[in-house]
Amino acid sequence: MIRSISLAFAMTALTACVSILPEPEVPDGLYRFGAMTETYPVDTVVAVREPEASRLFGGRVIASEDAAGALRLVRGVEWADSATRLMQVAVLDALDDKGAGVAVALEAGAHADYELVWRIEDFTLAGTLARCDLEATLVEAGTRKVVAQTNVTSSANADASSAESRALALAEAGRACAAQVAGFVSEQATATEPDA
């Protein structure tokens, strides 16, 4: 009997705690990169990994750097998915199937000749300026030998100082970075010649 009463009090106390927790803030808008306008052929099978990033750059929130260098979250706007996933999908979309090969997500588990390993170094706003900075490395899938490495940067200016306009500018900068990475992969991932 005492155990039942104790359990009832514990349940009541737990529901009281839940009701005093603040409600999560719902963003005014969710943003994505949109369709890639330029595509690149690939001549072999390339596995595209989701890029590495700090939690601030790679998550769903959008950050802005103030004049003092502090990063603050932009209220009211978020990515529709994690920024790292949006970057991965953008590169996969930009690598079309018009060549002899194909680009696949690493998670697909397909046998690939090359793998794209990359890192988001900056993906923030500074006022109305959107900035994207990535480092991309192409490695042979079997040997893990580095084939080539590049750094890509892009920026875009927002049309206005509203959070929505700034989020659209950051999406544009991200799309431009993804296009440069896709161009790098298309150029460097060459089909190996069969042994004679």
C-alpha positions as a Python dict, from the first residue, in 0.01 Angstrom:
ca = {
    (1, 'M'): (0, 0, 0),
    (2, 'I'): (278, 243, 94),
    (3, 'R'): (458, 155, -228),
    (4, 'S'): (143, 245, -430),
    (5, 'I'): (107, 579, -250),
    (6, 'S'): (476, 659, -304),
    (7, 'L'): (444, 572, -670),
    (8, 'A'): (137, 795, -705),
    (9, 'F'): (319, 1090, -544),
    (10, 'A'): (621, 1034, -768),
    (11, 'M'): (402, 1031, -1081),
    (12, 'T'): (224, 1350, -971),
    (13, 'A'): (554, 1524, -901),
    (14, 'L'): (691, 1414, -1239),
    (15, 'T'): (392, 1551, -1431),
    (16, 'A'): (421, 1879, -1239),
    (17, 'C'): (786, 1909, -1348),
    (18, 'V'): (698, 1848, -1711),
    (19, 'S'): (440, 2126, -1711),
    (20, 'I'): (685, 2391, -1587),
    (21, 'L'): (949, 2320, -1853),
    (22, 'P'): (960, 2590, -2119),
    (23, 'E'): (802, 2505, -2452),
    (24, 'P'): (1055, 2470, -2736),
    (25, 'E'): (1066, 2771, -2965),
    (26, 'V'): (914, 2698, -3304),
    (27, 'P'): (1104, 2867, -3590),
    (28, 'D'): (919, 3100, -3826),
    (29, 'G'): (1081, 2930, -4125),
    (30, 'L'): (1273, 2617, -4215),
    (31, 'Y'): (1524, 2654, -4498),
    (32, 'R'): (1699, 2417, -4739),
    (33, 'F'): (1951, 2461, -5019),
    (34, 'G'): (1716, 2393, -5308),
    (35, 'A'): (1802, 2238, -5643),
    (36, 'M'): (2155, 2258, -5777),
    (37, 'T'): (2167, 2464, -6095),
    (38, 'E'): (2495, 2326, -6228),
    (39, 'T'): (2584, 1957, -6241),
    (40, 'Y'): (2907, 1767, -6303),
    (41, 'P'): (2962, 1420, -6453),
    (42, 'V'): (3155, 1156, -6265),
    (43, 'D'): (3343, 874, -6439),
    (44, 'T'): (3365, 628, -6151),
    (45, 'V'): (3180, 536, -5831),
    (46, 'V'): (3229, 794, -5556),
    (47, 'A'): (3097, 756, -5201),
    (48, 'V'): (3008, 1096, -5054),
    (49, 'R'): (3026, 1105, -4678),
    (50, 'E'): (2833, 1353, -4466),
    (51, 'P'): (3087, 1627, -4388),
    (52, 'E'): (3234, 1671, -4043),
    (53, 'A'): (3152, 1995, -3864),
    (54, 'S'): (3125, 2146, -3522),
    (55, 'R'): (2779, 2111, -3369),
    (56, 'L'): (2721, 2482, -3423),
    (57, 'F'): (2798, 2474, -3798),
    (58, 'G'): (2664, 2127, -3868),
    (59, 'G'): (2330, 2131, -3688),
    (60, 'R'): (1995, 2281, -3769),
    (61, 'V'): (2056, 2623, -3612),
    (62, 'I'): (2192, 2921, -3803),
    (63, 'A'): (2465, 3125, -3634),
    (64, 'S'): (2579, 3482, -3688),
    (65, 'E'): (2905, 3643, -3579),
    (66, 'D'): (2870, 3985, -3417),
    (67, 'A'): (3120, 4274, -3430),
    (68, 'A'): (3301, 4142, -3121),
    (69, 'G'): (3346, 3797, -3278),
    (70, 'A'): (3085, 3621, -3064),
    (71, 'L'): (2858, 3371, -3238),
    (72, 'R'): (2486, 3405, -3170),
    (73, 'L'): (2194, 3197, -3290),
    (74, 'V'): (1964, 3365, -3539),
    (75, 'R'): (1614, 3344, -3394),
    (76, 'G'): (1319, 3236, -3599),
    (77, 'V'): (1505, 3044, -3872),
    (78, 'E'): (1653, 2694, -3889),
    (79, 'W'): (1761, 2442, -4151),
    (80, 'A'): (1504, 2182, -4256),
    (81, 'D'): (1766, 1914, -4177),
    (82, 'S'): (2118, 1930, -4035),
    (83, 'A'): (2351, 2153, -4235),
    (84, 'T'): (2588, 1859, -4288),
    (85, 'R'): (2310, 1647, -4439),
    (86, 'L'): (2202, 1937, -4664),
    (87, 'M'): (2562, 1972, -4788),
    (88, 'Q'): (2590, 1599, -4857),
    (89, 'V'): (2263, 1593, -5053),
    (90, 'A'): (2365, 1904, -5248),
    (91, 'V'): (2692, 1742, -5361),
    (92, 'L'): (2510, 1419, -5452),
    (93, 'D'): (2262, 1625, -5658),
    (94, 'A'): (2542, 1814, -5830),
    (95, 'L'): (2721, 1493, -5934),
    (96, 'D'): (2494, 1373, -6212),
    (97, 'D'): (2478, 1036, -6384),
    (98, 'K'): (2577, 1163, -6730),
    (99, 'G'): (2927, 1019, -6692),
    (100, 'A'): (3031, 655, -6673),
    (101, 'G'): (3002, 650, -6293),
    (102, 'V'): (2775, 755, -6013),
    (103, 'A'): (2792, 930, -5676),
    (104, 'V'): (2627, 759, -5380),
    (105, 'A'): (2586, 838, -5013),
    (106, 'L'): (2843, 654, -4802),
    (107, 'E'): (2558, 514, -4590),
    (108, 'A'): (2431, 324, -4896),
    (109, 'G'): (2715, 77, -4847),
    (110, 'A'): (2791, 52, -5218),
    (111, 'H'): (3138, -54, -5331),
    (112, 'A'): (3310, 268, -5440),
    (113, 'D'): (3640, 353, -5607),
    (114, 'Y'): (3675, 686, -5426),
    (115, 'E'): (3543, 846, -5111),
    (116, 'L'): (3488, 1215, -5042),
    (117, 'V'): (3600, 1308, -4691),
    (118, 'W'): (3530, 1670, -4606),
    (119, 'R'): (3490, 1921, -4325),
    (120, 'I'): (3288, 2239, -4281),
    (121, 'E'): (3523, 2498, -4134),
    (122, 'D'): (3281, 2792, -4140),
    (123, 'F'): (2913, 2822, -4226),
    (124, 'T'): (2791, 3138, -4058),
    (125, 'L'): (2661, 3486, -4111),
    (126, 'A'): (2841, 3814, -4041),
    (127, 'G'): (2571, 4078, -4058),
    (128, 'T'): (2419, 4035, -4403),
    (129, 'L'): (2722, 3846, -4540),
    (130, 'A'): (2686, 3466, -4558),
    (131, 'R'): (3009, 3265, -4548),
    (132, 'C'): (3092, 2905, -4634),
    (133, 'D'): (3438, 2751, -4602),
    (134, 'L'): (3506, 2378, -4662),
    (135, 'E'): (3805, 2147, -4690),
    (136, 'A'): (3753, 1847, -4918),
    (137, 'T'): (3976, 1543, -4957),
    (138, 'L'): (3929, 1270, -5217),
    (139, 'V'): (4073, 930, -5115),
    (140, 'E'): (4092, 593, -5286),
    (141, 'A'): (3830, 380, -5114),
    (142, 'G'): (4038, 61, -5100),
    (143, 'T'): (4380, 196, -5001),
    (144, 'R'): (4275, 520, -4825),
    (145, 'K'): (4547, 694, -5030),
    (146, 'V'): (4486, 1067, -5068),
    (147, 'V'): (4425, 1155, -5432),
    (148, 'A'): (4368, 1530, -5399),
    (149, 'Q'): (4266, 1795, -5149),
    (150, 'T'): (4115, 2141, -5186),
    (151, 'N'): (3970, 2428, -4987),
    (152, 'V'): (3660, 2598, -5120),
    (153, 'T'): (3499, 2920, -5007),
    (154, 'S'): (3195, 3114, -5110),
    (155, 'S'): (2993, 3405, -4983),
    (156, 'A'): (2663, 3572, -5059),
    (157, 'N'): (2504, 3897, -4953),
    (158, 'A'): (2152, 3904, -4815),
    (159, 'D'): (1904, 4140, -4983),
    (160, 'A'): (1788, 4265, -4642),
    (161, 'S'): (1880, 4235, -4275),
    (162, 'S'): (1582, 4014, -4189),
    (163, 'A'): (1652, 3664, -4055),
    (164, 'E'): (1471, 3515, -4356),
    (165, 'S'): (1680, 3702, -4611),
    (166, 'R'): (2001, 3615, -4427),
    (167, 'A'): (1904, 3244, -4415),
    (168, 'L'): (1844, 3248, -4791),
    (169, 'A'): (2188, 3406, -4844),
    (170, 'L'): (2350, 3135, -4631),
    (171, 'A'): (2169, 2868, -4834),
    (172, 'E'): (2306, 3030, -5151),
    (173, 'A'): (2662, 3028, -5009),
    (174, 'G'): (2621, 2662, -4908),
    (175, 'R'): (2494, 2569, -5253),
    (176, 'A'): (2795, 2745, -5413),
    (177, 'C'): (3037, 2558, -5184),
    (178, 'A'): (2868, 2226, -5268),
    (179, 'A'): (2896, 2302, -5640),
    (180, 'Q'): (3271, 2371, -5607),
    (181, 'V'): (3320, 2044, -5419),
    (182, 'A'): (3125, 1856, -5687),
    (183, 'G'): (3345, 2014, -5956),
    (184, 'F'): (3655, 1907, -5764),
    (185, 'V'): (3528, 1547, -5736),
    (186, 'S'): (3432, 1539, -6105),
    (187, 'E'): (3780, 1652, -6205),
    (188, 'Q'): (3981, 1432, -5966),
    (189, 'A'): (3784, 1105, -5952),
    (190, 'T'): (3904, 947, -6274),
    (191, 'A'): (3829, 591, -6380),
    (192, 'T'): (4121, 356, -6334),
    (193, 'E'): (4257, 187, -6644),
    (194, 'P'): (4203, -191, -6651),
    (195, 'D'): (4518, -400, -6620),
    (196, 'A'): (4641, -531, -6953),
}
